[in-house]
Structures are given as structure tokens and as C-alpha cells.
Coordinates of C-alpha atoms and ligand atoms in Angstrom, one line a residue:
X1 CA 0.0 0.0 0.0
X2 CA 1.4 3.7 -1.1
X3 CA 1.2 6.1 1.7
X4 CA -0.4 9.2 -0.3
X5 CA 0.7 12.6 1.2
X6 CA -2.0 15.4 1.6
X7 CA -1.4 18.4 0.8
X8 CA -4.4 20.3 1.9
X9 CA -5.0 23.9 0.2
X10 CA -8.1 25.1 1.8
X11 CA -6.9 27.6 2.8
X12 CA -5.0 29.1 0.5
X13 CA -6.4 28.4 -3.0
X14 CA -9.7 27.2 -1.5
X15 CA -9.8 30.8 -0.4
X16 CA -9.0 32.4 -4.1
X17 CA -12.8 31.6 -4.9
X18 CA -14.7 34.5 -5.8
X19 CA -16.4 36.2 -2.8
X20 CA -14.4 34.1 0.1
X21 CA -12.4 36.2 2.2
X22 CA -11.4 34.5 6.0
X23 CA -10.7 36.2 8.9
X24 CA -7.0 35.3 10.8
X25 CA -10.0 33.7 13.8
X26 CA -11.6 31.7 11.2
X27 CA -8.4 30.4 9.3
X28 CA -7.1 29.4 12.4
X29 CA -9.8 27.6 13.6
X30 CA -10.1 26.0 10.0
X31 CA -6.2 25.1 10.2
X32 CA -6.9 23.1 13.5
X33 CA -9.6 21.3 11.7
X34 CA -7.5 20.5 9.1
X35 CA -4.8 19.2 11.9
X36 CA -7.3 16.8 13.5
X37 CA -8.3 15.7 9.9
X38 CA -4.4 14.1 9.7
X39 CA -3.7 16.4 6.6
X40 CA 0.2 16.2 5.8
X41 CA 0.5 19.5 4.9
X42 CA -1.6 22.9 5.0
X43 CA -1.1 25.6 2.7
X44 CA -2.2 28.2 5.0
X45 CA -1.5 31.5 2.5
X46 CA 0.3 33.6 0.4
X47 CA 1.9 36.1 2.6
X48 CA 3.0 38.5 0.2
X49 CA -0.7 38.8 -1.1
X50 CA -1.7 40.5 2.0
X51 CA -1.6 41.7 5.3
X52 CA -4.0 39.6 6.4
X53 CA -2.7 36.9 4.5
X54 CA 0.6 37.5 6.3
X55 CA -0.7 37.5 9.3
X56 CA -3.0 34.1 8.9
X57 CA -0.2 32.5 8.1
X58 CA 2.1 33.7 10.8
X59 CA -1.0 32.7 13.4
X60 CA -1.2 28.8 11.9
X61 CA 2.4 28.9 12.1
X62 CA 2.5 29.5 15.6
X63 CA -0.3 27.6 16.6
X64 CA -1.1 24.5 15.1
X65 CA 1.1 22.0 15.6
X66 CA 1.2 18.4 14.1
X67 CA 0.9 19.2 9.7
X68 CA 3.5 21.0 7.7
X69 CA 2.2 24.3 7.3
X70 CA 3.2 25.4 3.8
X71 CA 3.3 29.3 2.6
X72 CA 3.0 30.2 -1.1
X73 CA 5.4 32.6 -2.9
X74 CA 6.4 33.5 -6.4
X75 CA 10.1 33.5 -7.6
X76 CA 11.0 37.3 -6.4
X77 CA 13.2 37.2 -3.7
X78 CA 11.0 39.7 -1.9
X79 CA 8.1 36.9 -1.9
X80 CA 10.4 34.2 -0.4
X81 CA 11.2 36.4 2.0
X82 CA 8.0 37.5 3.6
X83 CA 6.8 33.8 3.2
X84 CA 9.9 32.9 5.4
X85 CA 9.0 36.0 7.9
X86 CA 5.4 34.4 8.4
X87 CA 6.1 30.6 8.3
X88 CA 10.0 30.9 10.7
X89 CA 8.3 29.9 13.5
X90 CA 6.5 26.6 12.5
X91 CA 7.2 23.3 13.5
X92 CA 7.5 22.1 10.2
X93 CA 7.5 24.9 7.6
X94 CA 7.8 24.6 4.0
X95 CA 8.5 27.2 1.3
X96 CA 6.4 26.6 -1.8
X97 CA 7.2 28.6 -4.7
X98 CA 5.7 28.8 -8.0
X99 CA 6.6 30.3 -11.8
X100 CA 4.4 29.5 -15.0
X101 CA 6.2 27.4 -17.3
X102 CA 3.1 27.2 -20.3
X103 CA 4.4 29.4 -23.5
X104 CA 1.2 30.9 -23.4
X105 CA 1.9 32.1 -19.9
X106 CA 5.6 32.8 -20.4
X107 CA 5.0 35.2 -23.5
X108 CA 1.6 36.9 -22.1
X109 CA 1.5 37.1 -18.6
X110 CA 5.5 36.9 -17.3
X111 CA 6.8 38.4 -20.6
X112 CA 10.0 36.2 -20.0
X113 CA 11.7 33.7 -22.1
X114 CA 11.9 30.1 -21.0
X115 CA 15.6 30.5 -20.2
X116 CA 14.4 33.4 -17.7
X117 CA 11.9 31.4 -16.3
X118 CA 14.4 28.4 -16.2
X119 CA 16.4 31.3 -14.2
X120 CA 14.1 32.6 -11.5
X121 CA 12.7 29.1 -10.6
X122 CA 16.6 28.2 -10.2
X123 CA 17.4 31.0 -8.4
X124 CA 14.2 30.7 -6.1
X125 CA 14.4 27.1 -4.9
X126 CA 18.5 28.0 -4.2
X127 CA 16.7 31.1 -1.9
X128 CA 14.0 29.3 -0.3
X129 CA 16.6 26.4 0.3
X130 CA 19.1 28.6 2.6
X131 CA 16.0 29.1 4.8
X132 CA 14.8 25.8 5.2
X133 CA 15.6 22.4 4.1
X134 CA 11.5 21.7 3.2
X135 CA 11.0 23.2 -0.2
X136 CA 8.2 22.9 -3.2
X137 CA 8.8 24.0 -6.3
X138 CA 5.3 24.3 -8.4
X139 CA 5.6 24.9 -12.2
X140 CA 2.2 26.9 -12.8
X141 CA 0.7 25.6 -15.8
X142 CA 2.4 22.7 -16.1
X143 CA -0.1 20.0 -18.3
X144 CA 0.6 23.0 -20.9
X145 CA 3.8 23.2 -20.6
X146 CA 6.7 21.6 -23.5
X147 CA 7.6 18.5 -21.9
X148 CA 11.0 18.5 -22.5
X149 CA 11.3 22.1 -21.5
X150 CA 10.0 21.3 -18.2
X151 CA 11.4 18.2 -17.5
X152 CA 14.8 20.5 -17.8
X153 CA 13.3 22.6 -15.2
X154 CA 12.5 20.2 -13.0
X155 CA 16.0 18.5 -12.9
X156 CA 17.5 21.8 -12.4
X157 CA 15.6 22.6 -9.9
X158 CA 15.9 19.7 -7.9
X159 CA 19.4 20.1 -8.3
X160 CA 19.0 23.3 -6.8
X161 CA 17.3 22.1 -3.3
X162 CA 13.5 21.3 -4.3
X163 CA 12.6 18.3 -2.1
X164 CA 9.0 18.4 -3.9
X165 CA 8.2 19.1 -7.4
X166 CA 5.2 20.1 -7.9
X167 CA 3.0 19.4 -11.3
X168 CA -0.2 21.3 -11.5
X169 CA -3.1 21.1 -14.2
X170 CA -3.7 24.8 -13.7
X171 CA -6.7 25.4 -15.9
X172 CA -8.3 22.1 -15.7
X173 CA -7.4 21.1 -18.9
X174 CA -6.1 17.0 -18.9
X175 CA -8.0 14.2 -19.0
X176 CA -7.3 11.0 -16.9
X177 CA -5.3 9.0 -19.3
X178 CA -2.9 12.0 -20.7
X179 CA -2.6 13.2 -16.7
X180 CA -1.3 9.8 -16.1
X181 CA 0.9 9.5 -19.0
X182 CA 2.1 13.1 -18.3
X183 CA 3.3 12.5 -15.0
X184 CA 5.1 8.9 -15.9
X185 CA 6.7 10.7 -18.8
X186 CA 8.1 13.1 -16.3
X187 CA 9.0 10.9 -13.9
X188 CA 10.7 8.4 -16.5
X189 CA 12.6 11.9 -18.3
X190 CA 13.5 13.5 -15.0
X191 CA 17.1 11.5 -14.1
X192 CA 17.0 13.2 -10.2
X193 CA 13.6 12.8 -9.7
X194 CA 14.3 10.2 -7.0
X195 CA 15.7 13.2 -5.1
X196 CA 12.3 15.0 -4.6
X197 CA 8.7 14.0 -4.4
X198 CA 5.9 13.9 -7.6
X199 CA 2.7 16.3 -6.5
X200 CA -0.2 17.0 -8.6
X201 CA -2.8 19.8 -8.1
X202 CA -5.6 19.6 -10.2
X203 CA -8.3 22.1 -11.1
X204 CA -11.7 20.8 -12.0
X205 CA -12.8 23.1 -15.0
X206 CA -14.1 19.5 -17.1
X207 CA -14.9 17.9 -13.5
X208 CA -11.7 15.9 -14.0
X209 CA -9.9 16.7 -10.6
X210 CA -9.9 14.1 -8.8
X211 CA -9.7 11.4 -11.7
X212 CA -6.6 13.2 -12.7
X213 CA -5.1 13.2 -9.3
X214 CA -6.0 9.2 -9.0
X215 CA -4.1 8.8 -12.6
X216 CA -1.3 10.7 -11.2
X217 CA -0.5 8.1 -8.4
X218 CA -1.4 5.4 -10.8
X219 CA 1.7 6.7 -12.1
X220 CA 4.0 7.8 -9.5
X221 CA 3.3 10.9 -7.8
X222 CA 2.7 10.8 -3.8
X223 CA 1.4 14.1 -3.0
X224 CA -1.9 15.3 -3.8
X225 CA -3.4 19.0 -3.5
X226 CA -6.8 19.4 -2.3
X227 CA -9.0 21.1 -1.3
X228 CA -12.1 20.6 1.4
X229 CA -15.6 20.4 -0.3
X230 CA -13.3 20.9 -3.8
X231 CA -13.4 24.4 -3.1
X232 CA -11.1 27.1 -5.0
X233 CA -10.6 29.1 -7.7
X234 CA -13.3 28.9 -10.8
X235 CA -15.1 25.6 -10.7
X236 CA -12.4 24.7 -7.4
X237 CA -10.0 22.2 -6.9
X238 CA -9.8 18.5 -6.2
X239 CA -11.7 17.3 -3.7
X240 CA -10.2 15.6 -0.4
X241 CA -12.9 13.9 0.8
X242 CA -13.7 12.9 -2.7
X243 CA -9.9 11.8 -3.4
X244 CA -9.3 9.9 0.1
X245 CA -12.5 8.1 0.3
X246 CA -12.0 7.3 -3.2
X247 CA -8.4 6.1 -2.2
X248 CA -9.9 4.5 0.8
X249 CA -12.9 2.6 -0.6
X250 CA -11.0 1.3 -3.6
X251 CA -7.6 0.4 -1.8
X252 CA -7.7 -3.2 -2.7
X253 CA -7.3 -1.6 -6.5
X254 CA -5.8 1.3 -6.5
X255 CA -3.3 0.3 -3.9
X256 CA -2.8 3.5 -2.3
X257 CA -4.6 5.2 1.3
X258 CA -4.0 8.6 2.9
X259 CA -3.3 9.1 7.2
X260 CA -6.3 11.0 6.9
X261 CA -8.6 10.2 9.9
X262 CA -11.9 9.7 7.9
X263 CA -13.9 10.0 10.9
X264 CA -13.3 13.8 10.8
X265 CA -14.0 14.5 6.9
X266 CA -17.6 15.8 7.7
X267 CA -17.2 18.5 10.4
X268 CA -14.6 19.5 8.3
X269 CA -16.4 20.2 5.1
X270 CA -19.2 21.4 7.6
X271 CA -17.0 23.8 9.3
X272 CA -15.4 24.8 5.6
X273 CA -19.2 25.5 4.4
X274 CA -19.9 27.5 7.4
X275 CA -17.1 29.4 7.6
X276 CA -17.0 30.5 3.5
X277 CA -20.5 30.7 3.0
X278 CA -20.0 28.2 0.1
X279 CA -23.3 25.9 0.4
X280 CA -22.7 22.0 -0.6
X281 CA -24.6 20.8 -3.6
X282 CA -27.1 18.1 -2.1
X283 CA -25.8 15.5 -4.7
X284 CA -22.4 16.4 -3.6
X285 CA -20.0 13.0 -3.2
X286 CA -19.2 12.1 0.5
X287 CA -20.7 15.2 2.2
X288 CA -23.1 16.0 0.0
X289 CA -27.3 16.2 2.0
X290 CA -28.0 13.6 0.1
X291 CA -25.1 11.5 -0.2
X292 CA -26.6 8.2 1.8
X293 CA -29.9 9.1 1.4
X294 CA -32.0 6.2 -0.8
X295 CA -35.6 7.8 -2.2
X296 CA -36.7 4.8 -4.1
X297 CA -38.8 2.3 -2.5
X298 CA -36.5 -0.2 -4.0
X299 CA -33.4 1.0 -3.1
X300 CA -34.7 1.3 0.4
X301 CA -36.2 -1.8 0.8
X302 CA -32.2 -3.2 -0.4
X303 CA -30.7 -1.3 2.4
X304 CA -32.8 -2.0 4.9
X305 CA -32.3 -5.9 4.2
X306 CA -28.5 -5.0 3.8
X307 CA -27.1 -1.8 4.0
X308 CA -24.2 -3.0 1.4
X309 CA -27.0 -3.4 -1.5
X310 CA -26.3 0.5 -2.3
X311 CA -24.0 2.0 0.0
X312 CA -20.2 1.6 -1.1
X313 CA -18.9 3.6 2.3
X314 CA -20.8 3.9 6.0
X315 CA -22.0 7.4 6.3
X316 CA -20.7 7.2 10.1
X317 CA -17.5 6.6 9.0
X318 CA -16.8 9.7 7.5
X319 CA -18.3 11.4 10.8
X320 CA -21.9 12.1 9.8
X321 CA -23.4 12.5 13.0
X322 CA -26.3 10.7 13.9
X323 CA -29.8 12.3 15.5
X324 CA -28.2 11.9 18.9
X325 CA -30.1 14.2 22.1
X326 CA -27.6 14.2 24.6
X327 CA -28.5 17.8 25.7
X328 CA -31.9 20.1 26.0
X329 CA -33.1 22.6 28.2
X330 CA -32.3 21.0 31.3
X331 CA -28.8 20.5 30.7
X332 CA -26.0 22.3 33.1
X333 CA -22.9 24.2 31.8
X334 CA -20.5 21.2 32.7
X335 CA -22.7 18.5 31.0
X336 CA -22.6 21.1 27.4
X337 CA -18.6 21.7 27.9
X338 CA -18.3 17.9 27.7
X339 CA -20.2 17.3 24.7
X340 CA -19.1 19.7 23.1
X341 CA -15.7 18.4 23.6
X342 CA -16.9 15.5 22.3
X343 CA -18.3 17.1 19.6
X344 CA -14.0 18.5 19.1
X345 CA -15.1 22.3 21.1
X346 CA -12.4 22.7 23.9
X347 CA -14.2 25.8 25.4
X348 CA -13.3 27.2 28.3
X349 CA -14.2 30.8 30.0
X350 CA -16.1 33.5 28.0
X351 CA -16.5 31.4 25.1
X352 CA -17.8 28.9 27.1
X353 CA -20.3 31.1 28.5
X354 CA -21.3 32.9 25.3
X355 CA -21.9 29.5 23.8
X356 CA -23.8 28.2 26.7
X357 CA -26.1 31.1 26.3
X358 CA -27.3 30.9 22.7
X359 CA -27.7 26.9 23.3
X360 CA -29.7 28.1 26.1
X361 CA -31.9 30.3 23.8
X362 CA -31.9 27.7 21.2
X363 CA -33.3 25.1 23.7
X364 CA -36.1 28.2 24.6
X365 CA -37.1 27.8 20.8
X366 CA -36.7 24.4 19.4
X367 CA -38.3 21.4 20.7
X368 CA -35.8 19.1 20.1
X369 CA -31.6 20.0 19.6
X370 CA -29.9 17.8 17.5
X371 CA -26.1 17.7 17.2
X372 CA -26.4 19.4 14.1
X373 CA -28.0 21.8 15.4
X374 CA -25.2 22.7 18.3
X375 CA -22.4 22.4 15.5
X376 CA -23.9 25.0 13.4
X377 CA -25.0 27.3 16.2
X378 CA -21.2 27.0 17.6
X379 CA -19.5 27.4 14.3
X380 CA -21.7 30.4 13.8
X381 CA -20.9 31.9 16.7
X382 CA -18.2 31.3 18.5
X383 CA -15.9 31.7 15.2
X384 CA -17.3 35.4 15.1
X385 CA -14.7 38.2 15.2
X386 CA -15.3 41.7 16.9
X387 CA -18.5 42.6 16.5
X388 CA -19.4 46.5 15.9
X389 CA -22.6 46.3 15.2
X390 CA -24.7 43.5 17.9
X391 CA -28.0 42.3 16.8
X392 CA -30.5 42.9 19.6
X393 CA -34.2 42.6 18.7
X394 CA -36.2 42.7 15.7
X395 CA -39.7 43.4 14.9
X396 CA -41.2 42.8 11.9
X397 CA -44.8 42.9 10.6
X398 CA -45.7 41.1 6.7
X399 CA -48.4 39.6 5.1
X400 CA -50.0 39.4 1.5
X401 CA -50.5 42.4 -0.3
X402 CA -49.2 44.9 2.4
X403 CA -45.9 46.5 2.8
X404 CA -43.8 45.2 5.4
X405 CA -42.4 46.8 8.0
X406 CA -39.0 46.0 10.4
X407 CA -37.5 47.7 13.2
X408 CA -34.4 46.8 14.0
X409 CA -32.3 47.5 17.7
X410 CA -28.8 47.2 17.2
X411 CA -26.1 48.0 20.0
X412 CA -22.9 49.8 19.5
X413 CA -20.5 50.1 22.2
X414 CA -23.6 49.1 25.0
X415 CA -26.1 51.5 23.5
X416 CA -28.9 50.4 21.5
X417 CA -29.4 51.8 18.4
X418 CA -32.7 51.7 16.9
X419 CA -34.5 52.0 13.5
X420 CA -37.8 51.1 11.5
X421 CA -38.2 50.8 7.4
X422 CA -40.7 49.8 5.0
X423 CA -40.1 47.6 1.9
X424 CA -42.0 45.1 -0.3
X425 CA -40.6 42.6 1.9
X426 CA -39.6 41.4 5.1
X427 CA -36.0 41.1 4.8
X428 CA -35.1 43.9 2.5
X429 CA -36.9 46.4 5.3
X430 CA -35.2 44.6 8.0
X431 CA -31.9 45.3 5.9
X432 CA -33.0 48.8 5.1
X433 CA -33.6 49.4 8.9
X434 CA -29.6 48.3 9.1
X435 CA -28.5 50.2 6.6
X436 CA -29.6 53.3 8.4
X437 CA -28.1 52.6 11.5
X438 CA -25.2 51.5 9.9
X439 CA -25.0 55.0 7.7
X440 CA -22.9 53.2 5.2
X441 CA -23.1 51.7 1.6
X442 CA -23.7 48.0 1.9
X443 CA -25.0 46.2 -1.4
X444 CA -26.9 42.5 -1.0
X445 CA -25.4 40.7 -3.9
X446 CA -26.2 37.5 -2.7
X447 CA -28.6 35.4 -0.3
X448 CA -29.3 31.9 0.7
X449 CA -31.3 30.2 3.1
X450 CA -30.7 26.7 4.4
X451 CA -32.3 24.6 7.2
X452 CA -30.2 23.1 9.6
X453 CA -32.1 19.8 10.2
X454 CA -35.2 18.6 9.2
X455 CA -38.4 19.7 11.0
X456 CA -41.3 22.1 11.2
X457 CA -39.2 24.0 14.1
X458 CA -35.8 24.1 12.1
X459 CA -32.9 26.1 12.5
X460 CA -32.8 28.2 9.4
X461 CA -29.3 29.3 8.5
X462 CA -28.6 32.2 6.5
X463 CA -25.5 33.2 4.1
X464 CA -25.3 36.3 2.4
X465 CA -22.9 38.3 0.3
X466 CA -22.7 42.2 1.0
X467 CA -20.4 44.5 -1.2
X468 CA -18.5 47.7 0.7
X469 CA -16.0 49.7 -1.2
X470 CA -15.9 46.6 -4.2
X471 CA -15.2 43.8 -2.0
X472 CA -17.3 41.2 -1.2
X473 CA -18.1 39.8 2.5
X474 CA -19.6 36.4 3.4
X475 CA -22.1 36.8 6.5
X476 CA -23.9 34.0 8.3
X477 CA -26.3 33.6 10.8
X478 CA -28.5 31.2 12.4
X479 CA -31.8 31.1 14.5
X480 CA -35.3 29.3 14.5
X481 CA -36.9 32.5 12.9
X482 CA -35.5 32.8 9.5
X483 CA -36.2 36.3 9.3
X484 CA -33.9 37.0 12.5
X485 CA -31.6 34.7 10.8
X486 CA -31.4 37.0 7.8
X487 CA -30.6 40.2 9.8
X488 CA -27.9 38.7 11.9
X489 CA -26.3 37.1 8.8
X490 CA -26.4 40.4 7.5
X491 CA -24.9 42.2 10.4
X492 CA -22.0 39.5 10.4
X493 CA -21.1 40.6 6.9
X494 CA -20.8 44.2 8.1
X495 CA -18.6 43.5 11.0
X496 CA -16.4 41.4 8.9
X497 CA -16.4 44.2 6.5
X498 CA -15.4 46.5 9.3
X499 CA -13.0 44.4 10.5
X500 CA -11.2 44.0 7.4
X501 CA -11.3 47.5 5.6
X502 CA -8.9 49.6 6.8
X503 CA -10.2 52.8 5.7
X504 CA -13.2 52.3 6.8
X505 CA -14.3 55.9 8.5
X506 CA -16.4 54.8 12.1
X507 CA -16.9 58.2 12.8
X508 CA -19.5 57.8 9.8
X509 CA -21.4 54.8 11.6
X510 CA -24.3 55.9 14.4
X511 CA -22.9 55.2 18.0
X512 CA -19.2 56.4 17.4
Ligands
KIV1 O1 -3.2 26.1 -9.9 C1 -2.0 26.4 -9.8 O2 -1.2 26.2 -10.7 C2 -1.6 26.8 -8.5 C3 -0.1 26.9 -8.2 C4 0.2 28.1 -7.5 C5 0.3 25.7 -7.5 O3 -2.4 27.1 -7.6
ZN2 ZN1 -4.4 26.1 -8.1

């Protein structure tokens, strides 16, 4: 059995798709995740990109402990650099630095020749090798690439300290059987490339991904980039949850298994989902609503007699929670601290309590509270940053044929803040009511609603998108009255937009 190294990139290229932007609190909590998961390696950024980016990375860096924790950086010397400032005090850090090797990126986008190229990926790896001894070397573009021009490039590299080369399909572009060939050309071409480790890192523009990263170790490579849920930039990356269960499930075949600890795959495309506002497809493989659910009577009758007559994987294994009630209204603070440290929540002190509370309020509203329910109401939550603007009531009035009518109390700095609007609707008059206590230009470009669990008494969870000064900011929020739901979502968005925009002027906002 090949031991298949995961290379998780959630974070960093899971986080180039359009409209995701994590804050340092919810990368690192995502990073731990990812830890517990058993991932080899997280890519936790691109520290030159950003501040914030720079600053993420420096925090996983310092506190997550078990993976490699990998930085991205082109070839510049200035890129290396801050990507050694943030990653220096890792356990295990890695350098991984990239350069586009296609002629169509060459010539358009680096306006360099391939001897330049050939050059600054040289010149990088030598860099990134006098800081530490755990290098990747990615050639950008590299299913589009002349084979013989990169197989050059690889050698010299290697030569140069790359201890992983790194073969991405950028655009998405290969299908299984050319991936595979591709990668055992390389390998076969390459005379030192028993000094460094194959990788692939496959888009999924033709929904290819993770077929092209299976062909890949079919011939020879042993790391894998991926992403949770498949998220990333365009139509995202591989999946890991897709790849290792796929590994996992077929291992008598394909001869190959991950360390990942499966039982952790779901609360970690849960917490990914939560976190980036990116809903799962209910068809989704794995993780998916309906991934082990059987609608036809005869599939259902088959599964009942034996479970094995459709289902290829146990939906427990992966971590799918079952409707367990350990907890409900009665339940004391100690008895919720210790399942939700079963649950993986080690809270202690004000996050405790905060938590505690809005469990307690849940409880006050829903009949019965499933694990699902606590998950979602903690990732929600407790992963919030500072918050500027505080939800505190809402009153709304709707119907057919009438205009409706919210009034919103919000609290700044302890002193309630309160508004009323009309609209055609409830929730564009409970945002207009924000908007004027917020005094600021926040545009709904997005909105989606999804229920927790099943049930008349739901949770409904809410994830919008709000534009301020051209960027875009994920909110979410959660509670049985959808409408509530909608305005605290809402609110999160701003705070995050707050948090994150520098120039933002707070004299302009009400309260300040
Ligand atoms: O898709 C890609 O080529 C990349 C590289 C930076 C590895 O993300
Ligand atoms: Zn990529």
C-alpha cells in the first residue's frame, strides 16, 4: 500500500474563490480542523498577497502543531522572504514557490523567455533552500507546458534544493489517461527525480480533478493537492474527501490510502461551508445532503435488508453525526462543555459562557436539539470576530399584499441603536432598517437560506454576500426564525467588512 501525502490547500487556493475572504480567527480555527483531519501538509497562505494573509499564516504557524504548514510565494526574492517571515516559526514549515512554465503564460503574462523562467525558478528554490531544508517548487501551468522544457526545469531545480516538485493542471485542462501519462513521462525523463517528491494539483474546470489526481499516483506521484468540499478558484479544486475516500474505498485496487482520519471528513467540510458561505450541492459525493440518502422504494427496501446493497462507504465513518439528544433545556454548563468536547469544542471561560447562552436560547425555541444543530449554532458563533454592530431585537410585521415593515435594535458600544423601514418585503426592510443605522453603503449581492435539520421548528441558516467599497463579504447567521436569521447574517457581513477594511471611517457609523 502507497502512503499518499495530503497536501491540503483550503486555505490558500480554497480561499481564491470569488467572494471568500477568512478572517485570521476563522483560518485558524479552519487550520486546527484540518490538523485533527491528519492532513500532511496545510497551505495556510500567500503572505505576500496580504496583510492579512501574512498575518493568517504567521498565526497557523505558531499555533497548530502536528501538519506542515506550507506558505505560497512566487520567484521574487521579496516573496520568499515575507513567506519565510510568516512561516519561521512553524514546527514544520515549508516554502512553496511557483513560476508558470506554459508558453502561453511565459509570452503573455511573465513576458519572460523560458531560459528566464528556467532562471528565477533556479534561483528561487536555491533562496527558499538557505532558509529551510523543506521546499516545493510548483511549475504553474504545467499540463501546458513543453515536456522536455519542463522536464529540464525540473531537474535543475531539484538540483538546486527542491525536495517536492510540484505538477499542477492549472486550468483544468487533462483528462485521466494524458494526466497519467504526463506524470510517468516526467517521472521516466527527469534523471534526479528520486531526489524530490511527484505532487499533482488539479483544477476541475471539465470535473476531472480528482480522476486526474488518482491517474497521477497510478503513475508515480505521492502528493496530492486538495481542497475541502473541492473548493477554489473557478469551478475549485480536487476534492479531499472525494480523493481519500475514493483512495480509501477502492484500496484493494488502486493500492494507495492517505493518514487522513476519515472519521473527521464531515465537520470538516461542515466547518469549511460554514465558515466561507459556500453551500454543498445536495448531490455532492461524501458530504453531500443527500449523499446516503435512498428515495426509491426499491433502493430502500435493499438497504434496509443489507445496507451493502447500495451503499459503497458507511455514512458514520466519515463522521456524519447521527440524530443523537444528549442535551436540552435541562442540561447544566458542565454536561454542554463535555459534549461539546466530544463534539471536538475545547471551550473554556467567555466562550464557554457565550456559547452556553445561545444553546440556552436555542433550547427556549426548538423542541428538540440535534447535534447538528449545536455544531452549526457554535460554528456560527463562537468563530465570530469583533463585532461592531450587535443584533439585539427585531420586529417585523408582513403579510400578502401589504408593505412590510422592520424595526431593528442594534447595539454599539452598549447602547442600543434603533430603526424602523418599510419595503416590499420582510427582509429587504429589516436590511433597510440596518443600513440606516449602519449609515454606510452595503450592497446584497447574494442570499441563501438553508435549514439546519429537518423539522417544522428548524434552525434556518442564513449566508449572504454584501459588497462595501468593491469587496465582497460572506455573513452568516442562524436562529429558528429565519427572518432574524437573515438580519444577523447580514450584520456579520458588516462586522467582517469593518474588520477587514482599513479605511473604513467609524466616525460615519451611528454610536461612534
Ligand atoms: O493552480 C495552480 O497552478 C496553483 C499553483 C500556485 C500551485 O495554484
Ligand atoms: Zn491552483
Amino acid at each position: 500500500m502507497k502512503n499518499i501525502f495530503i497536501f491540503d490547500t483550503t486555505l490558500r487556493d480554497g480561499e481564491q474563490s470569488p467572494g471568500v475572504s477568512l478572517n485570521v480567527k476563522e483560518k485558524i480555527a479552519l487550520a486546527r480542523q484540518l490538523a485533527k483531519l491528519g492532513v500532511d501538509c496545510i497551505e495556510a497562505g500567500f503572505p505576500i498577497a496580504s496583510p492579512g494573509d501574512f498575518e493568517a499564516v504567521r498565526a497557523v504557524s505558531q499555533s497548530v502543531e502536528g501538519p506542515i504548514i506550507a506558505g505560497l510565494a512566487r520567484t521574487s526574492e521579496a516573496d520568499i522572504k515575507r513567506a519565510w517571515e510568516a512561516l519561521k516559526n512553524a514546527e514544520r514549515p515549508r516554502i512553496h514557490t511557483f513560476i508558470a512554465t506554459s508558453p502561453i503564460h511565459m509570452k503573455h503574462k511573465l513576458k519572460k523567455t523560458p531560459d528566464e523562467v528556467l532562471k528565477s525558478a533556479v534561483d528561487a528554490v536555491k533562496l527558499a533552500s538557505s532558509l529551510t531544508e523543506d521546499v516545493e517548487f510548483s511549475a504553474e501551468d504545467a499540463f501546458r507546458s513543453e515536456l522536455n522544457y519542463l522536464c529540464e526545469l525540473f531537474e535543475a531545480v531539484i538540483a538546486a534544493g527542491a525536495k517536492t516538485i510540484n505538477i499542477p493542471d492549472t486550468v483544468g485542462y487533462a483528462t485521466p489517461w494524458e494526466f497519467g501519462e504526463f506524470i510517468k513521462a516526467i517521472r521516466e525523463r527527469v534523471p534526479n527525480i528520486d531526489q524530490a517528491a511527484i505532487s499533482v494539483h488539479c483544477h476541475n474546470d471539465l470535473g476531472m480533478a480528482v480522476a486526474n489526481s488518482l491517474a497521477a499516483i497510478n503513475n508515480g506521484a505521492t502528493q496530492v493537492e486538495v481542497t475541502v468540499n473541492g473548493i477554489g478558484e473557478r469551478a475549485g479544486n480536487a476534492s479531499l474527501e472525494e480523493l481519500v475516500m475514493a483512495l480509501y474505498t477502492r484500496r484493494n485496487y488502486l493500492k494507495a490510502d492517505t493518514n487522513v482520519n476519515k472519521g473527521e471528513i464531515y465537520r470538516a467540510s461542515k466547518l469549511v461551508s460554514t465558515l466561507t458561505g459556500m453551500l454543498i450541492q445536495p448531490n455532492k459525493a461524501i458530504v453531500g445532503k443527500n449523499a446516503f440518502v435512498h428515495e426509491s422504494g426499491i433502493h430502500q427496501d435493499g438497504v434496509l435488508k443489507e445496507r451493502e446493497t447500495y451503499e459503497i462507504m458507511n455514512p458514520a465513518m466519515i463522521g456524519v453525526p447521527g440524530n443523537n439528544i444528549f442535551l436540552g433545556k435541562h442540561s447544566g454548563r458542565h454536561a454542554f462543555k463535555m459534549h461539546l468536547k466530544d463534539l471536538g469544542y475545547d471551550f473554556e471561560g467567555e466562550v464557554l459562557d457565550k456559547a452556553f447562552k445561545s444553546f440556552k436560547e436555542l433550547c427556549d425555541n426548538k423542541k428538540i436539539v440535534l447535534d447538528e444543530d449545536i455544531i452549526a449554532l457554535i460554528d456560527t458563533e463562537a468563530l465570530k470576530g469583533p463585532e461592531t454592530y450587535q443584533f439585539s431585537y427585531l420586529n417585523v410585521s408582513s403579510g400578502t399584499n401589504i408593505v412590510s415593515t422592520a424595526t431593528v435594535g442594534v447595539n454599539v458600544n452598549g447602547v442600543l441603536y434603533e430603526q424602523a423601514a418599510i419595503a416590499k418585503g420582510p427582509v429587504e426592510a429589516t436590511y433597510a432598517a440596518i443600513n440606516s443605522i449602519v449609515k454606510q453603503e452595503f450592497i446584497l449581492e447574494e442570499y441563501a437560506i438553508n435549514s439546519v435539520t429537518s423539522g417544522r421548528d428548524a434552525q434556518g441558516e442564513v449566508v449572504v454576500k454584501a459588497s462595501y467599497q468593491g469587496k465582497s463579504f460572506t455573513g452568516r447567521g442562524i436562529s429558528v426564525d429565519v427572518i432574524e436569521s437573515s438580519a444577523r447574517a447580514y450584520l456579520n457581513a458588516i462586522n467582517k467588512a469593518l474588520n477587514m477594511t482599513k479605511n473604513y471611517s467609524s466616525e460615519k457609523a451611528e454610536g461612534m
